[in-house]
Amino acid sequence: DKYKMEEQTKTAIFDKLNNIKHLPVCIHKNVLGNNECDTFKKTIYDYKKSKVKQMDFYEPYQDVLKMKKGNTSLVVRVENKEDGQPIDPTDVLNGEYSNVSAWCSSYHTHKQTSIFEKYQNHLASYCQKFYNDYFSEDVQLQINELWIADYEKGDYAVRHNHDKFSVNFVSACYYINIEEDASPIIFEGEEPIYPEKDMLIIFSSKIYHEVPPTNGKRLLISFNLENTTKYDPTIEDYQD
């Protein structure tokens, strides 16, 4: 519709003027190595034992939000704006909410603790190098958001993307502990990807994805990267 086309045009202009390029879904295996992956897993479970607060869960459903705060379930009606467009669910949520029903740490876990610093720095550097090699660029990427997701049987992720206010443009999931009957991650327009231990999936923050209810456990760390390299648009950028 007209509204969607206008948003797509605005996004295309923003991307062009900020030199933002979007990766396809890319799978990388044996990223940290088996031993480091096991140590990472232990570090995460030690962190969970410290009774760190988990994010609340929300799930958009037609014109309402199904929300879960701890053991309490709520339903909040989402009205339309004056122009008839739906309100972004995050506009009516106070605090941090996840669209993953599993246990999730804060989106700012990287700022709340330094115990994952070695791992997050390695993964961010890996993504930066891959992005620069893929597009023949020389940009500096830094973590904008980072969180842990620990799926148990029955947990799932609703359809969503990570494109928040056009700040994030590279996202990734690193899988730490995956049982054989764990659910795949499904990216829009792609075949399901069944994650494996020590696998890193790098993708454009714009790509929608979801995870069906799982039978097996899935432990992963997800993060979003932003570009900190200043880009001065050229005359050609404006003409395009």
JSON list of C-alpha atoms in Angstrom, two decimals:
[
{"chain": "A", "resi": 1, "resn": "ASP", "atom": "CA", "xyz": [0.00, 0.00, 0.00]},
{"chain": "A", "resi": 2, "resn": "LYS", "atom": "CA", "xyz": [0.95, 3.70, -0.18]},
{"chain": "A", "resi": 3, "resn": "TYR", "atom": "CA", "xyz": [2.19, 3.85, 3.42]},
{"chain": "A", "resi": 4, "resn": "LYS", "atom": "CA", "xyz": [4.44, 0.82, 2.93]},
{"chain": "A", "resi": 5, "resn": "MET", "atom": "CA", "xyz": [5.87, 2.23, -0.31]},
{"chain": "A", "resi": 6, "resn": "GLU", "atom": "CA", "xyz": [6.65, 5.55, 1.39]},
{"chain": "A", "resi": 7, "resn": "GLU", "atom": "CA", "xyz": [8.46, 3.75, 4.21]},
{"chain": "A", "resi": 8, "resn": "GLN", "atom": "CA", "xyz": [10.45, 1.67, 1.73]},
{"chain": "A", "resi": 9, "resn": "THR", "atom": "CA", "xyz": [11.45, 4.82, -0.16]},
{"chain": "A", "resi": 10, "resn": "LYS", "atom": "CA", "xyz": [12.55, 6.58, 3.04]},
{"chain": "A", "resi": 11, "resn": "THR", "atom": "CA", "xyz": [14.58, 3.55, 4.06]},
{"chain": "A", "resi": 12, "resn": "ALA", "atom": "CA", "xyz": [16.25, 3.31, 0.65]},
{"chain": "A", "resi": 13, "resn": "ILE", "atom": "CA", "xyz": [17.24, 6.99, 0.81]},
{"chain": "A", "resi": 14, "resn": "PHE", "atom": "CA", "xyz": [18.53, 6.63, 4.37]},
{"chain": "A", "resi": 15, "resn": "ASP", "atom": "CA", "xyz": [20.60, 3.57, 3.41]},
{"chain": "A", "resi": 16, "resn": "LYS", "atom": "CA", "xyz": [22.06, 5.33, 0.38]},
{"chain": "A", "resi": 17, "resn": "LEU", "atom": "CA", "xyz": [23.03, 8.48, 2.27]},
{"chain": "A", "resi": 18, "resn": "ASN", "atom": "CA", "xyz": [24.59, 6.49, 5.10]},
{"chain": "A", "resi": 19, "resn": "ASN", "atom": "CA", "xyz": [26.34, 3.89, 2.94]},
{"chain": "A", "resi": 20, "resn": "ILE", "atom": "CA", "xyz": [24.38, 1.02, 4.49]},
{"chain": "A", "resi": 21, "resn": "LYS", "atom": "CA", "xyz": [24.50, -2.28, 2.62]},
{"chain": "A", "resi": 22, "resn": "HIS", "atom": "CA", "xyz": [22.52, -5.36, 3.54]},
{"chain": "A", "resi": 23, "resn": "LEU", "atom": "CA", "xyz": [23.96, -8.84, 3.81]},
{"chain": "A", "resi": 24, "resn": "PRO", "atom": "CA", "xyz": [22.13, -12.01, 2.80]},
{"chain": "A", "resi": 25, "resn": "VAL", "atom": "CA", "xyz": [21.80, -14.78, 5.39]},
{"chain": "A", "resi": 26, "resn": "CYS", "atom": "CA", "xyz": [25.31, -16.22, 5.84]},
{"chain": "A", "resi": 27, "resn": "ILE", "atom": "CA", "xyz": [26.24, -19.33, 7.84]},
{"chain": "A", "resi": 28, "resn": "HIS", "atom": "CA", "xyz": [29.64, -19.77, 9.48]},
{"chain": "A", "resi": 29, "resn": "LYS", "atom": "CA", "xyz": [30.70, -22.92, 11.33]},
{"chain": "A", "resi": 30, "resn": "ASN", "atom": "CA", "xyz": [33.48, -23.64, 13.85]},
{"chain": "A", "resi": 31, "resn": "VAL", "atom": "CA", "xyz": [33.80, -19.98, 14.81]},
{"chain": "A", "resi": 32, "resn": "LEU", "atom": "CA", "xyz": [35.17, -20.17, 18.36]},
{"chain": "A", "resi": 33, "resn": "GLY", "atom": "CA", "xyz": [36.10, -23.84, 18.56]},
{"chain": "A", "resi": 34, "resn": "ASN", "atom": "CA", "xyz": [34.59, -26.59, 20.66]},
{"chain": "A", "resi": 35, "resn": "ASN", "atom": "CA", "xyz": [36.50, -25.87, 23.89]},
{"chain": "A", "resi": 36, "resn": "GLU", "atom": "CA", "xyz": [35.84, -22.12, 23.84]},
{"chain": "A", "resi": 37, "resn": "CYS", "atom": "CA", "xyz": [32.19, -22.80, 23.08]},
{"chain": "A", "resi": 38, "resn": "ASP", "atom": "CA", "xyz": [31.94, -25.07, 26.13]},
{"chain": "A", "resi": 39, "resn": "THR", "atom": "CA", "xyz": [33.59, -22.43, 28.32]},
{"chain": "A", "resi": 40, "resn": "PHE", "atom": "CA", "xyz": [31.19, -19.82, 26.96]},
{"chain": "A", "resi": 41, "resn": "LYS", "atom": "CA", "xyz": [28.26, -22.09, 27.87]},
{"chain": "A", "resi": 42, "resn": "LYS", "atom": "CA", "xyz": [29.50, -22.48, 31.46]},
{"chain": "A", "resi": 43, "resn": "THR", "atom": "CA", "xyz": [30.00, -18.71, 31.75]},
{"chain": "A", "resi": 44, "resn": "ILE", "atom": "CA", "xyz": [26.43, -18.09, 30.64]},
{"chain": "A", "resi": 45, "resn": "TYR", "atom": "CA", "xyz": [24.92, -20.57, 33.09]},
{"chain": "A", "resi": 46, "resn": "ASP", "atom": "CA", "xyz": [27.02, -19.09, 35.91]},
{"chain": "A", "resi": 47, "resn": "TYR", "atom": "CA", "xyz": [25.64, -15.70, 34.91]},
{"chain": "A", "resi": 48, "resn": "LYS", "atom": "CA", "xyz": [22.07, -17.03, 35.00]},
{"chain": "A", "resi": 49, "resn": "LYS", "atom": "CA", "xyz": [22.65, -18.44, 38.49]},
{"chain": "A", "resi": 50, "resn": "SER", "atom": "CA", "xyz": [23.32, -14.90, 39.71]},
{"chain": "A", "resi": 51, "resn": "LYS", "atom": "CA", "xyz": [19.56, -14.39, 39.26]},
{"chain": "A", "resi": 52, "resn": "VAL", "atom": "CA", "xyz": [19.97, -11.71, 36.63]},
{"chain": "A", "resi": 53, "resn": "LYS", "atom": "CA", "xyz": [16.62, -10.24, 35.56]},
{"chain": "A", "resi": 54, "resn": "GLN", "atom": "CA", "xyz": [15.15, -11.65, 32.38]},
{"chain": "A", "resi": 55, "resn": "MET", "atom": "CA", "xyz": [13.15, -9.67, 29.84]},
{"chain": "A", "resi": 56, "resn": "ASP", "atom": "CA", "xyz": [9.38, -9.84, 29.74]},
{"chain": "A", "resi": 57, "resn": "PHE", "atom": "CA", "xyz": [7.75, -11.38, 26.66]},
{"chain": "A", "resi": 58, "resn": "TYR", "atom": "CA", "xyz": [5.27, -9.87, 24.23]},
{"chain": "A", "resi": 59, "resn": "GLU", "atom": "CA", "xyz": [3.56, -11.28, 21.16]},
{"chain": "A", "resi": 60, "resn": "PRO", "atom": "CA", "xyz": [1.58, -9.10, 18.71]},
{"chain": "A", "resi": 61, "resn": "TYR", "atom": "CA", "xyz": [-1.71, -10.73, 17.75]},
{"chain": "A", "resi": 62, "resn": "GLN", "atom": "CA", "xyz": [-4.07, -8.84, 15.45]},
{"chain": "A", "resi": 63, "resn": "ASP", "atom": "CA", "xyz": [-4.94, -5.65, 17.38]},
{"chain": "A", "resi": 64, "resn": "VAL", "atom": "CA", "xyz": [-3.68, -6.73, 20.80]},
{"chain": "A", "resi": 65, "resn": "LEU", "atom": "CA", "xyz": [-0.41, -7.56, 22.52]},
{"chain": "A", "resi": 66, "resn": "LYS", "atom": "CA", "xyz": [-0.11, -10.73, 24.51]},
{"chain": "A", "resi": 67, "resn": "MET", "atom": "CA", "xyz": [2.32, -9.89, 27.27]},
{"chain": "A", "resi": 68, "resn": "LYS", "atom": "CA", "xyz": [3.95, -11.91, 30.01]},
{"chain": "A", "resi": 69, "resn": "LYS", "atom": "CA", "xyz": [5.51, -10.23, 33.03]},
{"chain": "A", "resi": 70, "resn": "GLY", "atom": "CA", "xyz": [7.04, -12.95, 35.18]},
{"chain": "A", "resi": 71, "resn": "ASN", "atom": "CA", "xyz": [4.19, -15.37, 35.87]},
{"chain": "A", "resi": 72, "resn": "THR", "atom": "CA", "xyz": [1.48, -12.83, 35.00]},
{"chain": "A", "resi": 73, "resn": "SER", "atom": "CA", "xyz": [-0.14, -12.80, 31.54]},
{"chain": "A", "resi": 74, "resn": "LEU", "atom": "CA", "xyz": [-1.71, -9.60, 30.19]},
{"chain": "A", "resi": 75, "resn": "VAL", "atom": "CA", "xyz": [-3.52, -8.56, 27.01]},
{"chain": "A", "resi": 76, "resn": "VAL", "atom": "CA", "xyz": [-3.18, -4.95, 25.86]},
{"chain": "A", "resi": 77, "resn": "ARG", "atom": "CA", "xyz": [-5.20, -3.52, 22.99]},
{"chain": "A", "resi": 78, "resn": "VAL", "atom": "CA", "xyz": [-3.16, -1.58, 20.42]},
{"chain": "A", "resi": 79, "resn": "GLU", "atom": "CA", "xyz": [-5.13, 1.23, 18.80]},
{"chain": "A", "resi": 80, "resn": "ASN", "atom": "CA", "xyz": [-4.34, 2.81, 15.46]},
{"chain": "A", "resi": 81, "resn": "LYS", "atom": "CA", "xyz": [-2.75, 6.21, 15.05]},
{"chain": "A", "resi": 82, "resn": "GLU", "atom": "CA", "xyz": [-4.77, 9.13, 13.69]},
{"chain": "A", "resi": 83, "resn": "ASP", "atom": "CA", "xyz": [-3.59, 8.26, 10.17]},
{"chain": "A", "resi": 84, "resn": "GLY", "atom": "CA", "xyz": [-4.96, 4.74, 10.54]},
{"chain": "A", "resi": 85, "resn": "GLN", "atom": "CA", "xyz": [-1.57, 3.07, 10.81]},
{"chain": "A", "resi": 86, "resn": "PRO", "atom": "CA", "xyz": [-0.98, 0.66, 13.71]},
{"chain": "A", "resi": 87, "resn": "ILE", "atom": "CA", "xyz": [1.10, 1.83, 16.63]},
{"chain": "A", "resi": 88, "resn": "ASP", "atom": "CA", "xyz": [4.49, 0.17, 16.95]},
{"chain": "A", "resi": 89, "resn": "PRO", "atom": "CA", "xyz": [4.15, -2.24, 19.90]},
{"chain": "A", "resi": 90, "resn": "THR", "atom": "CA", "xyz": [7.34, -0.86, 21.45]},
{"chain": "A", "resi": 91, "resn": "ASP", "atom": "CA", "xyz": [5.61, 2.53, 21.76]},
{"chain": "A", "resi": 92, "resn": "VAL", "atom": "CA", "xyz": [3.18, 1.15, 24.34]},
{"chain": "A", "resi": 93, "resn": "LEU", "atom": "CA", "xyz": [5.60, -1.09, 26.24]},
{"chain": "A", "resi": 94, "resn": "ASN", "atom": "CA", "xyz": [7.39, 0.19, 29.29]},
{"chain": "A", "resi": 95, "resn": "GLY", "atom": "CA", "xyz": [10.73, -1.46, 29.95]},
{"chain": "A", "resi": 96, "resn": "GLU", "atom": "CA", "xyz": [12.43, -4.20, 27.97]},
{"chain": "A", "resi": 97, "resn": "TYR", "atom": "CA", "xyz": [10.27, -6.79, 26.22]},
{"chain": "A", "resi": 98, "resn": "SER", "atom": "CA", "xyz": [11.39, -9.67, 24.05]},
{"chain": "A", "resi": 99, "resn": "ASN", "atom": "CA", "xyz": [9.54, -11.35, 21.19]},
{"chain": "A", "resi": 100, "resn": "VAL", "atom": "CA", "xyz": [11.18, -14.63, 22.26]},
{"chain": "A", "resi": 101, "resn": "SER", "atom": "CA", "xyz": [9.20, -16.67, 24.79]},
{"chain": "A", "resi": 102, "resn": "ALA", "atom": "CA", "xyz": [12.39, -18.24, 26.17]},
{"chain": "A", "resi": 103, "resn": "TRP", "atom": "CA", "xyz": [14.52, -16.85, 28.99]},
{"chain": "A", "resi": 104, "resn": "CYS", "atom": "CA", "xyz": [16.29, -13.76, 27.64]},
{"chain": "A", "resi": 105, "resn": "SER", "atom": "CA", "xyz": [18.76, -11.44, 29.30]},
{"chain": "A", "resi": 106, "resn": "SER", "atom": "CA", "xyz": [18.66, -7.68, 28.76]},
{"chain": "A", "resi": 107, "resn": "TYR", "atom": "CA", "xyz": [19.29, -6.19, 25.33]},
{"chain": "A", "resi": 108, "resn": "HIS", "atom": "CA", "xyz": [22.14, -4.34, 27.05]},
{"chain": "A", "resi": 109, "resn": "THR", "atom": "CA", "xyz": [23.84, -7.36, 28.59]},
{"chain": "A", "resi": 110, "resn": "HIS", "atom": "CA", "xyz": [27.16, -6.23, 27.11]},
{"chain": "A", "resi": 111, "resn": "LYS", "atom": "CA", "xyz": [26.91, -3.04, 29.18]},
{"chain": "A", "resi": 112, "resn": "GLN", "atom": "CA", "xyz": [25.70, -4.71, 32.37]},
{"chain": "A", "resi": 113, "resn": "THR", "atom": "CA", "xyz": [28.52, -7.24, 32.69]},
{"chain": "A", "resi": 114, "resn": "SER", "atom": "CA", "xyz": [32.04, -7.69, 31.32]},
{"chain": "A", "resi": 115, "resn": "ILE", "atom": "CA", "xyz": [32.19, -11.48, 31.70]},
{"chain": "A", "resi": 116, "resn": "PHE", "atom": "CA", "xyz": [31.31, -12.04, 28.04]},
{"chain": "A", "resi": 117, "resn": "GLU", "atom": "CA", "xyz": [33.70, -9.40, 26.72]},
{"chain": "A", "resi": 118, "resn": "LYS", "atom": "CA", "xyz": [36.22, -11.83, 25.22]},
{"chain": "A", "resi": 119, "resn": "TYR", "atom": "CA", "xyz": [33.52, -13.65, 23.28]},
{"chain": "A", "resi": 120, "resn": "GLN", "atom": "CA", "xyz": [31.51, -10.64, 22.17]},
{"chain": "A", "resi": 121, "resn": "ASN", "atom": "CA", "xyz": [34.63, -8.82, 20.95]},
{"chain": "A", "resi": 122, "resn": "HIS", "atom": "CA", "xyz": [35.73, -11.85, 18.93]},
{"chain": "A", "resi": 123, "resn": "LEU", "atom": "CA", "xyz": [32.28, -12.30, 17.37]},
{"chain": "A", "resi": 124, "resn": "ALA", "atom": "CA", "xyz": [31.88, -8.58, 16.59]},
{"chain": "A", "resi": 125, "resn": "SER", "atom": "CA", "xyz": [35.34, -8.49, 14.96]},
{"chain": "A", "resi": 126, "resn": "TYR", "atom": "CA", "xyz": [34.48, -11.59, 12.96]},
{"chain": "A", "resi": 127, "resn": "CYS", "atom": "CA", "xyz": [31.30, -9.95, 11.66]},
{"chain": "A", "resi": 128, "resn": "GLN", "atom": "CA", "xyz": [33.09, -6.71, 10.85]},
{"chain": "A", "resi": 129, "resn": "LYS", "atom": "CA", "xyz": [35.78, -8.49, 8.84]},
{"chain": "A", "resi": 130, "resn": "PHE", "atom": "CA", "xyz": [33.18, -10.55, 7.00]},
{"chain": "A", "resi": 131, "resn": "TYR", "atom": "CA", "xyz": [31.10, -7.46, 6.16]},
{"chain": "A", "resi": 132, "resn": "ASN", "atom": "CA", "xyz": [34.12, -5.51, 4.95]},
{"chain": "A", "resi": 133, "resn": "ASP", "atom": "CA", "xyz": [35.40, -8.43, 2.86]},
{"chain": "A", "resi": 134, "resn": "TYR", "atom": "CA", "xyz": [31.94, -9.07, 1.38]},
{"chain": "A", "resi": 135, "resn": "PHE", "atom": "CA", "xyz": [31.36, -5.48, 0.28]},
{"chain": "A", "resi": 136, "resn": "SER", "atom": "CA", "xyz": [35.01, -4.36, -0.12]},
{"chain": "A", "resi": 137, "resn": "GLU", "atom": "CA", "xyz": [34.42, -1.74, 2.56]},
{"chain": "A", "resi": 138, "resn": "ASP", "atom": "CA", "xyz": [36.42, -0.49, 5.54]},
{"chain": "A", "resi": 139, "resn": "VAL", "atom": "CA", "xyz": [33.82, 0.33, 8.18]},
{"chain": "A", "resi": 140, "resn": "GLN", "atom": "CA", "xyz": [33.98, 0.07, 11.95]},
{"chain": "A", "resi": 141, "resn": "LEU", "atom": "CA", "xyz": [31.11, -1.82, 13.55]},
{"chain": "A", "resi": 142, "resn": "GLN", "atom": "CA", "xyz": [30.23, -1.89, 17.22]},
{"chain": "A", "resi": 143, "resn": "ILE", "atom": "CA", "xyz": [27.68, -3.78, 19.28]},
{"chain": "A", "resi": 144, "resn": "ASN", "atom": "CA", "xyz": [24.51, -1.80, 19.84]},
{"chain": "A", "resi": 145, "resn": "GLU", "atom": "CA", "xyz": [22.49, -4.56, 21.52]},
{"chain": "A", "resi": 146, "resn": "LEU", "atom": "CA", "xyz": [23.40, -8.01, 22.83]},
{"chain": "A", "resi": 147, "resn": "TRP", "atom": "CA", "xyz": [21.34, -10.60, 24.71]},
{"chain": "A", "resi": 148, "resn": "ILE", "atom": "CA", "xyz": [21.27, -14.28, 25.66]},
{"chain": "A", "resi": 149, "resn": "ALA", "atom": "CA", "xyz": [18.36, -16.56, 24.77]},
{"chain": "A", "resi": 150, "resn": "ASP", "atom": "CA", "xyz": [17.97, -19.92, 26.52]},
{"chain": "A", "resi": 151, "resn": "TYR", "atom": "CA", "xyz": [15.17, -21.96, 24.93]},
{"chain": "A", "resi": 152, "resn": "GLU", "atom": "CA", "xyz": [13.52, -24.87, 26.75]},
{"chain": "A", "resi": 153, "resn": "LYS", "atom": "CA", "xyz": [10.92, -27.25, 25.29]},
{"chain": "A", "resi": 154, "resn": "GLY", "atom": "CA", "xyz": [7.94, -25.31, 23.91]},
{"chain": "A", "resi": 155, "resn": "ASP", "atom": "CA", "xyz": [9.74, -21.96, 23.63]},
{"chain": "A", "resi": 156, "resn": "TYR", "atom": "CA", "xyz": [9.58, -20.02, 20.35]},
{"chain": "A", "resi": 157, "resn": "ALA", "atom": "CA", "xyz": [10.23, -16.65, 18.72]},
{"chain": "A", "resi": 158, "resn": "VAL", "atom": "CA", "xyz": [7.50, -14.70, 16.93]},
{"chain": "A", "resi": 159, "resn": "ARG", "atom": "CA", "xyz": [8.18, -13.24, 13.49]},
{"chain": "A", "resi": 160, "resn": "HIS", "atom": "CA", "xyz": [10.31, -10.11, 13.86]},
{"chain": "A", "resi": 161, "resn": "ASN", "atom": "CA", "xyz": [13.37, -8.29, 12.60]},
{"chain": "A", "resi": 162, "resn": "HIS", "atom": "CA", "xyz": [16.14, -6.31, 14.31]},
{"chain": "A", "resi": 163, "resn": "ASP", "atom": "CA", "xyz": [15.90, -3.10, 12.28]},
{"chain": "A", "resi": 164, "resn": "LYS", "atom": "CA", "xyz": [15.44, -0.61, 15.12]},
{"chain": "A", "resi": 165, "resn": "PHE", "atom": "CA", "xyz": [15.20, 3.04, 14.02]},
{"chain": "A", "resi": 166, "resn": "SER", "atom": "CA", "xyz": [17.60, 2.21, 11.13]},
{"chain": "A", "resi": 167, "resn": "VAL", "atom": "CA", "xyz": [20.50, 2.06, 13.62]},
{"chain": "A", "resi": 168, "resn": "ASN", "atom": "CA", "xyz": [21.13, -1.68, 13.40]},
{"chain": "A", "resi": 169, "resn": "PHE", "atom": "CA", "xyz": [22.05, -3.05, 9.99]},
{"chain": "A", "resi": 170, "resn": "VAL", "atom": "CA", "xyz": [24.07, -6.18, 10.75]},
{"chain": "A", "resi": 171, "resn": "SER", "atom": "CA", "xyz": [22.72, -8.82, 13.12]},
{"chain": "A", "resi": 172, "resn": "ALA", "atom": "CA", "xyz": [23.97, -12.21, 14.21]},
{"chain": "A", "resi": 173, "resn": "CYS", "atom": "CA", "xyz": [23.12, -15.30, 16.25]},
{"chain": "A", "resi": 174, "resn": "TYR", "atom": "CA", "xyz": [25.85, -17.46, 17.75]},
{"chain": "A", "resi": 175, "resn": "TYR", "atom": "CA", "xyz": [24.75, -20.93, 18.87]},
{"chain": "A", "resi": 176, "resn": "ILE", "atom": "CA", "xyz": [26.35, -22.39, 22.00]},
{"chain": "A", "resi": 177, "resn": "ASN", "atom": "CA", "xyz": [24.31, -25.42, 23.01]},
{"chain": "A", "resi": 178, "resn": "ILE", "atom": "CA", "xyz": [21.92, -27.11, 20.57]},
{"chain": "A", "resi": 179, "resn": "GLU", "atom": "CA", "xyz": [20.10, -30.39, 21.13]},
{"chain": "A", "resi": 180, "resn": "GLU", "atom": "CA", "xyz": [19.32, -32.66, 18.17]},
{"chain": "A", "resi": 181, "resn": "ASP", "atom": "CA", "xyz": [15.59, -31.94, 18.12]},
{"chain": "A", "resi": 182, "resn": "ALA", "atom": "CA", "xyz": [15.94, -28.17, 18.49]},
{"chain": "A", "resi": 183, "resn": "SER", "atom": "CA", "xyz": [13.83, -26.01, 16.18]},
{"chain": "A", "resi": 184, "resn": "PRO", "atom": "CA", "xyz": [15.33, -24.26, 13.16]},
{"chain": "A", "resi": 185, "resn": "ILE", "atom": "CA", "xyz": [15.45, -20.53, 12.61]},
{"chain": "A", "resi": 186, "resn": "ILE", "atom": "CA", "xyz": [13.36, -19.54, 9.58]},
{"chain": "A", "resi": 187, "resn": "PHE", "atom": "CA", "xyz": [14.30, -16.43, 7.61]},
{"chain": "A", "resi": 188, "resn": "GLU", "atom": "CA", "xyz": [11.77, -14.93, 5.24]},
{"chain": "A", "resi": 189, "resn": "GLY", "atom": "CA", "xyz": [12.23, -16.38, 1.75]},
{"chain": "A", "resi": 190, "resn": "GLU", "atom": "CA", "xyz": [14.84, -18.90, 2.91]},
{"chain": "A", "resi": 191, "resn": "GLU", "atom": "CA", "xyz": [14.87, -22.59, 3.75]},
{"chain": "A", "resi": 192, "resn": "PRO", "atom": "CA", "xyz": [14.86, -23.38, 7.49]},
{"chain": "A", "resi": 193, "resn": "ILE", "atom": "CA", "xyz": [18.32, -23.38, 9.05]},
{"chain": "A", "resi": 194, "resn": "TYR", "atom": "CA", "xyz": [18.94, -25.99, 11.74]},
{"chain": "A", "resi": 195, "resn": "PRO", "atom": "CA", "xyz": [21.55, -24.49, 14.05]},
{"chain": "A", "resi": 196, "resn": "GLU", "atom": "CA", "xyz": [24.59, -26.35, 15.30]},
{"chain": "A", "resi": 197, "resn": "LYS", "atom": "CA", "xyz": [26.95, -25.81, 18.18]},
{"chain": "A", "resi": 198, "resn": "ASP", "atom": "CA", "xyz": [29.60, -23.17, 17.38]},
{"chain": "A", "resi": 199, "resn": "MET", "atom": "CA", "xyz": [27.62, -21.85, 14.39]},
{"chain": "A", "resi": 200, "resn": "LEU", "atom": "CA", "xyz": [27.33, -18.12, 13.66]},
{"chain": "A", "resi": 201, "resn": "ILE", "atom": "CA", "xyz": [24.58, -16.79, 11.38]},
{"chain": "A", "resi": 202, "resn": "ILE", "atom": "CA", "xyz": [25.13, -13.25, 10.10]},
{"chain": "A", "resi": 203, "resn": "PHE", "atom": "CA", "xyz": [22.30, -11.41, 8.37]},
{"chain": "A", "resi": 204, "resn": "SER", "atom": "CA", "xyz": [20.80, -8.04, 7.54]},
{"chain": "A", "resi": 205, "resn": "SER", "atom": "CA", "xyz": [18.88, -6.55, 10.47]},
{"chain": "A", "resi": 206, "resn": "LYS", "atom": "CA", "xyz": [15.98, -5.96, 8.08]},
{"chain": "A", "resi": 207, "resn": "ILE", "atom": "CA", "xyz": [15.31, -9.64, 7.39]},
{"chain": "A", "resi": 208, "resn": "TYR", "atom": "CA", "xyz": [12.26, -11.04, 9.19]},
{"chain": "A", "resi": 209, "resn": "HIS", "atom": "CA", "xyz": [12.68, -14.37, 10.93]},
{"chain": "A", "resi": 210, "resn": "GLU", "atom": "CA", "xyz": [11.06, -16.65, 13.49]},
{"chain": "A", "resi": 211, "resn": "VAL", "atom": "CA", "xyz": [11.59, -19.83, 15.48]},
{"chain": "A", "resi": 212, "resn": "PRO", "atom": "CA", "xyz": [8.82, -22.47, 15.79]},
{"chain": "A", "resi": 213, "resn": "PRO", "atom": "CA", "xyz": [8.18, -24.07, 19.20]},
{"chain": "A", "resi": 214, "resn": "THR", "atom": "CA", "xyz": [11.21, -26.20, 19.99]},
{"chain": "A", "resi": 215, "resn": "ASN", "atom": "CA", "xyz": [11.51, -29.70, 21.41]},
{"chain": "A", "resi": 216, "resn": "GLY", "atom": "CA", "xyz": [15.22, -29.51, 22.18]},
{"chain": "A", "resi": 217, "resn": "LYS", "atom": "CA", "xyz": [17.19, -26.88, 24.06]},
{"chain": "A", "resi": 218, "resn": "ARG", "atom": "CA", "xyz": [18.71, -23.96, 22.19]},
{"chain": "A", "resi": 219, "resn": "LEU", "atom": "CA", "xyz": [21.26, -21.67, 23.87]},
{"chain": "A", "resi": 220, "resn": "LEU", "atom": "CA", "xyz": [22.50, -18.71, 21.86]},
{"chain": "A", "resi": 221, "resn": "ILE", "atom": "CA", "xyz": [23.70, -15.16, 22.03]},
{"chain": "A", "resi": 222, "resn": "SER", "atom": "CA", "xyz": [22.25, -12.61, 19.62]},
{"chain": "A", "resi": 223, "resn": "PHE", "atom": "CA", "xyz": [23.57, -9.15, 18.85]},
{"chain": "A", "resi": 224, "resn": "ASN", "atom": "CA", "xyz": [23.09, -6.16, 16.57]},
{"chain": "A", "resi": 225, "resn": "LEU", "atom": "CA", "xyz": [25.86, -4.04, 15.11]},
{"chain": "A", "resi": 226, "resn": "GLU", "atom": "CA", "xyz": [25.85, -0.39, 14.09]},
{"chain": "A", "resi": 227, "resn": "ASN", "atom": "CA", "xyz": [28.26, 1.46, 11.85]},
{"chain": "A", "resi": 228, "resn": "THR", "atom": "CA", "xyz": [30.40, 4.02, 13.69]},
{"chain": "A", "resi": 229, "resn": "THR", "atom": "CA", "xyz": [32.28, 5.15, 10.57]},
{"chain": "A", "resi": 230, "resn": "LYS", "atom": "CA", "xyz": [31.28, 8.63, 9.45]},
{"chain": "A", "resi": 231, "resn": "TYR", "atom": "CA", "xyz": [30.17, 8.72, 5.84]},
{"chain": "A", "resi": 232, "resn": "ASP", "atom": "CA", "xyz": [29.91, 11.93, 3.82]},
{"chain": "A", "resi": 233, "resn": "PRO", "atom": "CA", "xyz": [27.38, 11.51, 0.98]},
{"chain": "A", "resi": 234, "resn": "THR", "atom": "CA", "xyz": [28.55, 12.45, -2.50]},
{"chain": "A", "resi": 235, "resn": "ILE", "atom": "CA", "xyz": [26.69, 14.38, -5.19]},
{"chain": "A", "resi": 236, "resn": "GLU", "atom": "CA", "xyz": [26.09, 11.03, -6.91]},
{"chain": "A", "resi": 237, "resn": "ASP", "atom": "CA", "xyz": [24.38, 9.68, -3.78]},
{"chain": "A", "resi": 238, "resn": "TYR", "atom": "CA", "xyz": [21.88, 12.52, -3.86]},
{"chain": "A", "resi": 239, "resn": "GLN", "atom": "CA", "xyz": [21.34, 12.19, -7.60]},
{"chain": "A", "resi": 240, "resn": "ASP", "atom": "CA", "xyz": [20.64, 8.44, -7.36]}
]
